[in-house]
Coordinates of C-alpha atoms in Angstrom, one line a residue:
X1226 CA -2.4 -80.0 -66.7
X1227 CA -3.3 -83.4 -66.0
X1228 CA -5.2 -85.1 -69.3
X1229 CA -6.4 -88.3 -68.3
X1230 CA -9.3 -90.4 -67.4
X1231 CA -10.4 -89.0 -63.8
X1232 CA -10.7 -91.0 -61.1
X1233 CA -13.7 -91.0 -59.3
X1234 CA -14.2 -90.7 -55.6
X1235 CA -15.7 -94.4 -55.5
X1236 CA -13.0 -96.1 -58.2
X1237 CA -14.7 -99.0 -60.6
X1238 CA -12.5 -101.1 -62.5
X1239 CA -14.0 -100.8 -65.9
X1240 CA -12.7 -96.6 -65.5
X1241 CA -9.2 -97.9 -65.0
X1242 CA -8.6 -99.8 -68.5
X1243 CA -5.8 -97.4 -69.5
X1244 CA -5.1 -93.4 -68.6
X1245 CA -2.8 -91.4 -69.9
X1246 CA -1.5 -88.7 -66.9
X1247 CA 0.6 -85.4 -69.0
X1248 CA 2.6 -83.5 -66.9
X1249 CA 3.7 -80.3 -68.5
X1250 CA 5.1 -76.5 -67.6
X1251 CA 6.6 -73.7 -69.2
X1252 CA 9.4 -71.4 -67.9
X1253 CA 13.2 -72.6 -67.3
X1254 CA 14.0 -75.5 -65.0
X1255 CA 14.8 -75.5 -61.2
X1256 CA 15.7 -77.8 -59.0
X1257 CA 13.8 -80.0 -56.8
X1258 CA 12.8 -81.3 -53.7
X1259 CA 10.4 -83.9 -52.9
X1260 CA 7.5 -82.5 -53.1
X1261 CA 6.2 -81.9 -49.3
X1262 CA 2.6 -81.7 -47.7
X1263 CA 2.0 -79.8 -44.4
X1264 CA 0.1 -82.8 -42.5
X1265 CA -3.6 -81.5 -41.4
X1266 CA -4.7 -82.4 -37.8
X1267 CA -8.6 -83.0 -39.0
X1268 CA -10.1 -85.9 -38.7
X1269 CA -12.8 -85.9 -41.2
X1270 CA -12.8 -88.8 -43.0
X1271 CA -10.4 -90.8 -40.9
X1272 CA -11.1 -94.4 -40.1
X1273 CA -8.8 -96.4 -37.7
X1274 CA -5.7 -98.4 -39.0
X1275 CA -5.8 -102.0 -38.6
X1276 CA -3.1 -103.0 -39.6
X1277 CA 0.3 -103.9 -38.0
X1278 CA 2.7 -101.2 -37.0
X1279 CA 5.7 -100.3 -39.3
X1280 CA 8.2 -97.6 -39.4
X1281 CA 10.5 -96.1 -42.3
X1282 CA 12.3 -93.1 -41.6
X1283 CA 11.7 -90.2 -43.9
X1284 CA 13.9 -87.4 -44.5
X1285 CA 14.2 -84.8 -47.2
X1286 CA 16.3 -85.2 -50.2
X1287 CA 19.4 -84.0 -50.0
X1288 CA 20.9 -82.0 -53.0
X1289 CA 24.6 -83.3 -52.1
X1290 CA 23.4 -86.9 -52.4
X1291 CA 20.9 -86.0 -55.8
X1292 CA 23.1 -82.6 -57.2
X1293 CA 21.2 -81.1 -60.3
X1294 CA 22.8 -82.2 -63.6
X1295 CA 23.0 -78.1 -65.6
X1296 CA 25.0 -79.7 -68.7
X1297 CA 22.0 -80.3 -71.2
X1298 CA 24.7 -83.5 -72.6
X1299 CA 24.4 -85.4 -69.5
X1300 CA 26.7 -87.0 -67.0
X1301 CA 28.7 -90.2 -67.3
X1302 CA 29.1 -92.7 -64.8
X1303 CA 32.8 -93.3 -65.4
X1304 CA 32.9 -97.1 -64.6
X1305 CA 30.7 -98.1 -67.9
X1306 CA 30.7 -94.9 -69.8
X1307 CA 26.7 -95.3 -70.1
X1308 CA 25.1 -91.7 -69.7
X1309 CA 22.1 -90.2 -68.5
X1310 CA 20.5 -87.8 -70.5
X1311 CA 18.5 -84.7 -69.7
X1312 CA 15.8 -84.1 -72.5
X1313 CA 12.5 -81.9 -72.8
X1314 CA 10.1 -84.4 -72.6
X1315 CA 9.5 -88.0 -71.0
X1316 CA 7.8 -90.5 -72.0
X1317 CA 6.9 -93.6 -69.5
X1318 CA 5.1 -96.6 -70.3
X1319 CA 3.4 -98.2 -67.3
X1320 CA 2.3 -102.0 -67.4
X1321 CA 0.0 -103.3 -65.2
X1322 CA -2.8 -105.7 -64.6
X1323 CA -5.6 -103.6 -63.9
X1324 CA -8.8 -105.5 -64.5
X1325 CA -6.8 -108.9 -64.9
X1326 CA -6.6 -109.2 -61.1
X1327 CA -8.0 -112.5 -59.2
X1328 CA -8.6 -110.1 -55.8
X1329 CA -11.1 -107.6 -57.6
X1330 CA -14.2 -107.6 -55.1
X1331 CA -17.2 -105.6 -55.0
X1332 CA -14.9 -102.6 -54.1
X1333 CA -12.7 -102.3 -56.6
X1334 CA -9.2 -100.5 -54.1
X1335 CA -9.7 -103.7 -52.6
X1336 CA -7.7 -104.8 -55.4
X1337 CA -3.5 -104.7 -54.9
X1338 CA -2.9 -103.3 -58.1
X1339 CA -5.4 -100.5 -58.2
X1340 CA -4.3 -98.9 -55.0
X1341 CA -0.7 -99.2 -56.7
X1342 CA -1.6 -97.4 -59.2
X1343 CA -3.4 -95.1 -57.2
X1344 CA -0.8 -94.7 -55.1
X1345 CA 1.5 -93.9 -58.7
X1346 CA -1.2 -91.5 -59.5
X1347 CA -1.2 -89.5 -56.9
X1348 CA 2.8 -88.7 -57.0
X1349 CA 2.0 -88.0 -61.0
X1350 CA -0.5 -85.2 -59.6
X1351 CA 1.7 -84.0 -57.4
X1352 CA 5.0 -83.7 -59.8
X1353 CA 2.5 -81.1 -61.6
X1354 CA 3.8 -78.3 -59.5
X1355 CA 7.6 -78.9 -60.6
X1356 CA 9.1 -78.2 -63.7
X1357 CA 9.3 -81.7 -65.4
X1358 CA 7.8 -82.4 -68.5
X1359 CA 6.4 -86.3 -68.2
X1360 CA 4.0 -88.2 -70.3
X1361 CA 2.9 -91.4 -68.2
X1362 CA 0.6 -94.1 -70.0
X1363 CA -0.8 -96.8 -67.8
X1364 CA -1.0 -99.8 -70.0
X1365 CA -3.7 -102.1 -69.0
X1366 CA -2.0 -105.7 -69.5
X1367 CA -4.7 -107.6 -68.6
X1368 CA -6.9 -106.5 -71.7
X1369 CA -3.7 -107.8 -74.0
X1370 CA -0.8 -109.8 -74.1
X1371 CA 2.8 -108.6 -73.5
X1372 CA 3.9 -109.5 -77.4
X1373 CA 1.0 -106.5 -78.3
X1374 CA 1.7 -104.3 -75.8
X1375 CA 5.8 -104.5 -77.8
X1376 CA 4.0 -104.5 -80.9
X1377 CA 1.0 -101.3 -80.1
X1378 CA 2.7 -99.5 -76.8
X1379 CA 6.4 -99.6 -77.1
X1380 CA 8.6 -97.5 -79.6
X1381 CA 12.1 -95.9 -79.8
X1382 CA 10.9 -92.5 -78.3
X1383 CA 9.8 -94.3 -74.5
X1384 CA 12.2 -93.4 -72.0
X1385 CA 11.4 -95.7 -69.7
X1386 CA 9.3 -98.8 -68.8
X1387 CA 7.5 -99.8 -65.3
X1388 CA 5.8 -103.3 -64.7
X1389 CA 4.6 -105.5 -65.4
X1390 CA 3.8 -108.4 -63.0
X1391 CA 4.3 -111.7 -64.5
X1392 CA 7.7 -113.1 -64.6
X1393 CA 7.5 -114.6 -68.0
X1394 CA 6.1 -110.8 -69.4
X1395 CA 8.9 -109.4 -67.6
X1396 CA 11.4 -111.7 -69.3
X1397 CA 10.1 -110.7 -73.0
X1398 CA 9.9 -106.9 -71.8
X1399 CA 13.5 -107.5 -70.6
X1400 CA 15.0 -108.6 -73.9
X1401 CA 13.3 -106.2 -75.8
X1402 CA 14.3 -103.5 -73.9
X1403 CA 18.1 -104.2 -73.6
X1404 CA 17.7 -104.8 -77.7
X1405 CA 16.3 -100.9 -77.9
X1406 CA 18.3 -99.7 -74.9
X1407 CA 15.4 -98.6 -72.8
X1408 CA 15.4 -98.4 -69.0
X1409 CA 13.2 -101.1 -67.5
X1410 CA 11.9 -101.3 -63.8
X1411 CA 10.8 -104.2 -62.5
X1412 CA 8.3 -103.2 -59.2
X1413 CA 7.8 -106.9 -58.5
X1414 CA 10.2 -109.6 -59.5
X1415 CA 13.1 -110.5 -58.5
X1416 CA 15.6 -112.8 -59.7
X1417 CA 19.2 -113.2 -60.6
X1418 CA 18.4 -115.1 -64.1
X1419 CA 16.5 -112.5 -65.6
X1420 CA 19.0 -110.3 -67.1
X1421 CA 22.4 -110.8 -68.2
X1422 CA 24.8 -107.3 -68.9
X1423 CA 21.8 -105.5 -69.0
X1424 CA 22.6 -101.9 -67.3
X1425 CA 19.4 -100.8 -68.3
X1426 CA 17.0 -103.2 -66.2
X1427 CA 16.3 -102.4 -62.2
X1428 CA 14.3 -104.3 -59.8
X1429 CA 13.1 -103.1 -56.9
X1430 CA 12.8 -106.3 -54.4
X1431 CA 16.1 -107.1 -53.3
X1432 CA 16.7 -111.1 -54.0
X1433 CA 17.3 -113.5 -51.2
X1434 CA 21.1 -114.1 -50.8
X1435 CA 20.5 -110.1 -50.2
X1436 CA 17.9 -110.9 -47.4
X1437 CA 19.9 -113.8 -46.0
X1438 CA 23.6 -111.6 -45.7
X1439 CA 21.7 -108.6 -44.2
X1440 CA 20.3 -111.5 -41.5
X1441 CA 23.7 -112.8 -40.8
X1442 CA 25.6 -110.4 -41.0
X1443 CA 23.4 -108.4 -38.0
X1444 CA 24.1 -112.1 -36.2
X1445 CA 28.1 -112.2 -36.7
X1446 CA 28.0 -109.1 -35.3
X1447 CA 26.0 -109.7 -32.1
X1448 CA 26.4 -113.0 -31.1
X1449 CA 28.4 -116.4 -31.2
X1450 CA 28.1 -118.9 -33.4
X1451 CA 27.4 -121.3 -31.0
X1452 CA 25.0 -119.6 -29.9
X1453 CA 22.7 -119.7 -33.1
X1454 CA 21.2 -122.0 -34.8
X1455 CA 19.3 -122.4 -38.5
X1456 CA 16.1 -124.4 -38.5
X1457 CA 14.9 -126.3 -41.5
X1458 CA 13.2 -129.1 -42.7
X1459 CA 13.7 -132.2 -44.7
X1460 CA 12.5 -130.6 -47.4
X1461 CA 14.7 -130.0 -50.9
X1462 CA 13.3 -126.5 -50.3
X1463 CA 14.7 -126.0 -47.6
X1464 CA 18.2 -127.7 -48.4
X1465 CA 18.4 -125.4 -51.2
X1466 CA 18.3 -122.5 -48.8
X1467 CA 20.8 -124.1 -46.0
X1468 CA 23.3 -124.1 -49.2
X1469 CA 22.7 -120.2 -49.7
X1470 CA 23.4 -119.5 -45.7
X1471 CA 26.2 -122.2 -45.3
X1472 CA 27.8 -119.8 -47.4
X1473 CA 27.0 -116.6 -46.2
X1474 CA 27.9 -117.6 -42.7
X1475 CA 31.6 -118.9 -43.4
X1476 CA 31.9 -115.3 -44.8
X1477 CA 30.3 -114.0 -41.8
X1478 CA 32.0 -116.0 -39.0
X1479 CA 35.3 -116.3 -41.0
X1480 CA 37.0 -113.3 -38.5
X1481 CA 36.4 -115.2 -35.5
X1482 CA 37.5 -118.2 -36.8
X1483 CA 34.8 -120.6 -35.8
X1484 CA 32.8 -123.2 -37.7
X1485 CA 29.8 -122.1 -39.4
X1486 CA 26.6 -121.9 -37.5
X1487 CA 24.5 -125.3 -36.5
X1488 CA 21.5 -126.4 -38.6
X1489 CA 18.8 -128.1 -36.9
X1490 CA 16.1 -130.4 -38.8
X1491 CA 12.8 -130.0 -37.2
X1492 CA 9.8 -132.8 -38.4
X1493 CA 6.2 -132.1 -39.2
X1494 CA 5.2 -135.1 -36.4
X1495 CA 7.9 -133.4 -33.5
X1496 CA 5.8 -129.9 -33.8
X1497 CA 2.2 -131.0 -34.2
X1498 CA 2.7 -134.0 -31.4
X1499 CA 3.3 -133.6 -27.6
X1500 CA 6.8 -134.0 -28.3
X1501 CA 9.7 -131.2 -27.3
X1502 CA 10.6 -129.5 -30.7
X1503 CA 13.5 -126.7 -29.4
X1504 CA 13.7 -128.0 -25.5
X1505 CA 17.1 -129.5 -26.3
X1506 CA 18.5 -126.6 -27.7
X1507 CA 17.3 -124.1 -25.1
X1508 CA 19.5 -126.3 -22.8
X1509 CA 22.7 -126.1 -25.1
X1510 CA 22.8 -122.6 -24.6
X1511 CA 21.1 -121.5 -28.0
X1512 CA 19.8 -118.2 -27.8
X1513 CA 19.5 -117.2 -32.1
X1514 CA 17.0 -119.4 -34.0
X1515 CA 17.2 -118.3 -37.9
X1516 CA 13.9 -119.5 -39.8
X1517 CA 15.1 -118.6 -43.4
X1518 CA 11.3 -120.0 -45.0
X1519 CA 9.9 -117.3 -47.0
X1520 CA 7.0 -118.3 -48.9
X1521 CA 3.1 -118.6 -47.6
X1522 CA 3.2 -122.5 -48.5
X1523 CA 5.7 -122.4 -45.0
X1524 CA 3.3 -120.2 -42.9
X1525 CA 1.9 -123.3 -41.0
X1526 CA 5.6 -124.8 -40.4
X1527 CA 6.5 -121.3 -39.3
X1528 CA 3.6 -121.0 -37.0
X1529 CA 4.0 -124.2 -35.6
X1530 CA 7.1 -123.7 -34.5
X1531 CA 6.4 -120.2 -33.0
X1532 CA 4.2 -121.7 -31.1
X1533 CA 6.1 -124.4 -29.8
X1534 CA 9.3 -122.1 -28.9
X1535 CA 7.6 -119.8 -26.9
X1536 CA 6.0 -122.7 -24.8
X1537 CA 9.5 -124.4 -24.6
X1538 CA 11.8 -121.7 -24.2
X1539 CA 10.5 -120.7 -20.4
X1540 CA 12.5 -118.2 -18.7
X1541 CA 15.4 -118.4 -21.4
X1542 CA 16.4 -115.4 -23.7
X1543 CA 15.8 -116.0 -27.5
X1544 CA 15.6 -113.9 -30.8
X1545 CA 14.1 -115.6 -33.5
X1546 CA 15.2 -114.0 -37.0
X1547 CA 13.6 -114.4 -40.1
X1548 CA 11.6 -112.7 -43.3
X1549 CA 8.4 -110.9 -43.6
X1550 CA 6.1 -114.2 -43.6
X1551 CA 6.8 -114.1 -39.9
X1552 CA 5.2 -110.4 -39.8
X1553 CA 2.3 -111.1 -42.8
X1554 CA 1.1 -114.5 -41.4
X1555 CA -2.9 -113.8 -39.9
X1556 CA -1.3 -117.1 -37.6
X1557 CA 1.2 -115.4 -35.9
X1558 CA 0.0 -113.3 -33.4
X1559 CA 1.7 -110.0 -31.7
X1560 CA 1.8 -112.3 -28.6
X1561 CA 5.0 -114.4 -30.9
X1562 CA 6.7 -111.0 -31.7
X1563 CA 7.3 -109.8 -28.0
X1564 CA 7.7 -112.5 -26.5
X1565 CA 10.3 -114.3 -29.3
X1566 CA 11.8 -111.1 -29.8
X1567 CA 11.4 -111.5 -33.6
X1568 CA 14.1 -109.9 -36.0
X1569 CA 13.0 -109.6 -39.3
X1570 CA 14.7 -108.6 -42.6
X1571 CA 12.5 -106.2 -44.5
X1572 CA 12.8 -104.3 -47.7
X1573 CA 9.6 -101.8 -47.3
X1574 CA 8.1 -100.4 -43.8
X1575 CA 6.0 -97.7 -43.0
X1576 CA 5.1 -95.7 -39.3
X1577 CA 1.9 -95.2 -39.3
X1578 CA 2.4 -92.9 -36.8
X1579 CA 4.5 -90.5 -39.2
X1580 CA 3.1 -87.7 -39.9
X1581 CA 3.6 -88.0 -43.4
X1582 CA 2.1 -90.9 -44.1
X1583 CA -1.3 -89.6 -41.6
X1584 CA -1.1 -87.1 -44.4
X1585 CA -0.8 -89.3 -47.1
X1586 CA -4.0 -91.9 -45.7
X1587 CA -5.8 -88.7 -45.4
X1588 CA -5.5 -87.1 -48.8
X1589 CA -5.7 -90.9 -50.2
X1590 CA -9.3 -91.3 -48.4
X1591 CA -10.4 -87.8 -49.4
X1592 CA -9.4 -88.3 -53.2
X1593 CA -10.7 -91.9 -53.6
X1594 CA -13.0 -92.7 -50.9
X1595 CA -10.9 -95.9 -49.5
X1596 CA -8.4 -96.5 -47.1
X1597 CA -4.6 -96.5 -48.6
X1598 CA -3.1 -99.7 -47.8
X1599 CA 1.1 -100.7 -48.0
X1600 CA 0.4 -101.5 -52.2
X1601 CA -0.8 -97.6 -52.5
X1602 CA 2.6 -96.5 -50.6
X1603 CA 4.6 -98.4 -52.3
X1604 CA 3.2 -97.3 -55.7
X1605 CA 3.4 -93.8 -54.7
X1606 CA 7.4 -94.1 -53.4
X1607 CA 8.1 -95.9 -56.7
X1608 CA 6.8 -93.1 -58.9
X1609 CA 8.2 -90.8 -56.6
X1610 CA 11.9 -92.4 -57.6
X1611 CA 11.2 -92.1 -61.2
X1612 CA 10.2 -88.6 -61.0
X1613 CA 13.2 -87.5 -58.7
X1614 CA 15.6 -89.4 -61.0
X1615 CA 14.2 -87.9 -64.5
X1616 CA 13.9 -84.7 -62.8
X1617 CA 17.5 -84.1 -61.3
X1618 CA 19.3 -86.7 -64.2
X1619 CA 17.5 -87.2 -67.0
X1620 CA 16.7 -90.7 -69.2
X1621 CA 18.4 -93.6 -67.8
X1622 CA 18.7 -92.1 -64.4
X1623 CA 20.3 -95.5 -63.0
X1624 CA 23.6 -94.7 -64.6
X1625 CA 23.8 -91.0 -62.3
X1626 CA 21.6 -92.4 -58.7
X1627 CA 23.5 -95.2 -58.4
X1628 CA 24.5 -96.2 -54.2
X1629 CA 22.1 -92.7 -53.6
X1630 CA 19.2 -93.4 -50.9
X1631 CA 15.6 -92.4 -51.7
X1632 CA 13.8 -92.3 -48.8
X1633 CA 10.2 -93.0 -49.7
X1634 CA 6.9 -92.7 -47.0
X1635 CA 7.3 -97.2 -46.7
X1636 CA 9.9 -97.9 -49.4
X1637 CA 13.8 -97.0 -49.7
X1638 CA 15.6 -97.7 -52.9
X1639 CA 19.3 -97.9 -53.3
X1640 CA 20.2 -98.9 -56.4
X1641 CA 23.4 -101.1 -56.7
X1642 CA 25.1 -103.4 -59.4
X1643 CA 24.5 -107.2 -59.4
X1644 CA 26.1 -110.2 -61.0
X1645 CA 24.9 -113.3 -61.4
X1646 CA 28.0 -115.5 -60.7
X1647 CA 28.6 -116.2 -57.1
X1648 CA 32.2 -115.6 -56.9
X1649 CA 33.2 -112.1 -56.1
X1650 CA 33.5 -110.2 -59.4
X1651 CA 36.2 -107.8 -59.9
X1652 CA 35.0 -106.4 -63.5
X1653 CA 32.9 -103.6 -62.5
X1654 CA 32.3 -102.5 -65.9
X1655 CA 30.4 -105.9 -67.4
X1656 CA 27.6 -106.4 -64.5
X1657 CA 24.7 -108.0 -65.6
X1658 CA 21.6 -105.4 -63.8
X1659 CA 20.5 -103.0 -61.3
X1660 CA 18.5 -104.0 -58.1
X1661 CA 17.5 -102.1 -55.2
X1662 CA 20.3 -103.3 -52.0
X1663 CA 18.1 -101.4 -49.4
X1664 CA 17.1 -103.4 -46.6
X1665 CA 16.1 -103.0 -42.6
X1666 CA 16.0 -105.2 -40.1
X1667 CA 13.0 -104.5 -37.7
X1668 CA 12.2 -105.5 -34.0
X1669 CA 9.0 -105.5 -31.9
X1670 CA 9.6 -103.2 -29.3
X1671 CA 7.2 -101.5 -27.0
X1672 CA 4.0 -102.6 -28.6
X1673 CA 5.2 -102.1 -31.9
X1674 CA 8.1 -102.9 -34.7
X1675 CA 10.9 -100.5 -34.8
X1676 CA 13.7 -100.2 -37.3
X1677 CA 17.3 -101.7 -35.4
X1678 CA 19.5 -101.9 -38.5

């Protein structure tokens, strides 16, 4: 039985400041799937999608990728000798800023983080109807600091930590975590200078250099190097970023023993003035343009030159590749994704066509009278993880799931082993964290983007 604040059908903040969700059964343990829901063909209730097409493919879990730990001592992942343990009861701690939130509006699942946890709340209602024994307190951060949530939330007996948002709160949680050797998910953050032989913190969002080999690599395998081309600007940004592919393409290219791909410096005058921008390199035979600018402070550059490549280009083929700004941007139009044929590297995606995630908008409305958006999936496929990897290995699941796909309704999460040096590390036993090494590459085909790779 669920003991918790309830949720009404029309959410308000103010009911949200922390909830406490108990998950508990009696009888022996059984193995599990994830927990499935036959998708209803009503409409009631259902408003129209706006929002741009994505696609994840969704399968069942497979007990030969998650078998069922049945020895109550655990199982040992051999290369570190750190265990995962199966115990009677869970305890979670989830940080998050609720009411903190600079988007809160009139309606309050407006607000990022309160479809997340939403989203999370919905996959705690669901894991009633399996066998696991979870208590799951949401931990308003934005009523208190992080040093008092350490000091008032956190003891020995947690099993594991979610959240929260800011990187300087996920820092402090980090160290005190690896001090009490408590697992630690980071939903949000990523970066290689966070933790350092940690084997008990995870992010989710795979890092750049991640994003950037998944990118190149797809182009070493399809095309020529001299017939791509990186654009940047004279920005120490951007400079910073060309170092990050330089290498990655040397490793890429190596086998075919070219030079590494051409870089092309593009100025703000060239794209906003009746000057040709790309013109020259259409004739050279470039086909590949790689835009590696990730943040919304580059959405204008980005758009600028979207706009000026598909004027320029004419009748010749190109693929522009880049990361999700080029999909989120309100700028760039579906008019740039067919007719660049855009490649971008993603690390969540969602059909909304899939009949499991109809399903999911449907119960979602029904239950909280809103409209899920990708923040409600992606809460939901997170706790969805956590509950799969305490159900089928216990505390510190990350040491048993490792390389195993979860397949979530938007997100997949692979967990792998990271190190923070660049050179290739051969000691498999001293890396420094987990982080999720899952990524797609997607394509706009047919009126809509489709998973390629």
């Amino acid at each position: 039985m669920i003991q918790s604040i309830k949720i009404s059908r029309f959410l308000t903040l103010t009911t949200l400041l922390v909830s406490t969700v108990m998950l508990s059964s009696c009888g022996s343990s059984k193995e599990i799937t994830r927990t499935r829901h036959t998708p209803s063909t009503s409409t009631e209730n259902k408003k129209p999608d706006t929002q741009k097409p994505k696609k994840v493919e969704v399968v069942e879990v497979d007990e030969k990728e998650y078998p069922p730990i049945k020895s109550p001592t655990g199982i040992k992942d051999v290369s570190n000798n750190l265990v995962s343990e199966k115990k009677d009861l869970y305890r979670v701690k989830i940080i998050m800023p609720i009411t903190s939130s600079s988007h809160s509006t009139s309606n309050a699942l407006d607000d990022e983080f309160v479809q997340y946890y939403a989203g999370m709340r919905m996959a705690l209602e669901e894991a009633q109807r399996n066998n696991l024994n979870l208590v799951a307190d949401i931990v308003d951060i934005g009523s208190q600091n992080v040093d008092q949530i350490i000091k008032n939330e956190l003891s020995n007996n947690i099993d594991l930590v979610v959240g929260p948002y800011s990187k300087n709160d996920v820092e402090k949680l980090e160290t005190y975590c690896k001090k009490n050797q408590i697992s630690f998910i980071s939903p949000w953050r990523t970066s290689s200078k966070i933790a350092e032989k940690d084997p008990y913190y995870m992010q989710i969002q795979p890092n750049i250099k991640e994003r950037y080999y998944k990118m190149i690599n797809h182009i070493a395998n399809n095309y020529n190097p001299d017939e791509v081309v990186i654009v940047s600007r004279d920005t120490i940004a951007d400079k910073n970023l060309l170092h990050y592919l330089d290498e990655i393409s040397k490793s890429n290219f190596k086998t075919k023993g070219e030079q590494p791909i051409q870089k092309f410096q593009v100025n703000k005058d060239t794209l906003s003035q009746g000057l040709f921008a790309f013109e020259d390199l259409f004739e050279k035979g470039k086909k590949v343009f790689v835009f590696p600018q990730y943040k919304f402070e580059d959405e204008d550059f980005l758009y600028n030159s979207m706009r000026r490549m598909a004027v320029e280009k004419q009748n010749n083929t190109v693929k522009v590749y880049g990361l999700p700004i080029l999909k989120d941007s309100e700028k760039i139009s579906y008019d740039y994704y067919s007719a660049l044929n855009m490649h971008i590297v993603v690390s969540e995606f969602v059909d909304q066509d899939n009949p499991e995630v109809v399903d999911f908008r449907r119960r979602f409305f029904n239950e909280y009278g809103a409209i899920a958006n990708s923040d409600a999936m992606e809460g939901y496929d997170l706790m969805g993880y956590v509950i799969l990897g305490l159900e089928r290995y216990g505390k510190n699941f990350q040491f048993s799931i490792e390389d195993k796909v979860y397949n979530g309704i938007q997100t997949k999460i692979k967990l792998m082993k990271r190190y923070n040096d660049d050179e290739v590390n051969e000691d498999y036993e001293n890396f420094d964290y987990y982080e999720n090494g899952h990524l797609d590459i997607i394509s706009f085909i047919d009126g809509k983007f489709r998973i390629i790779d």
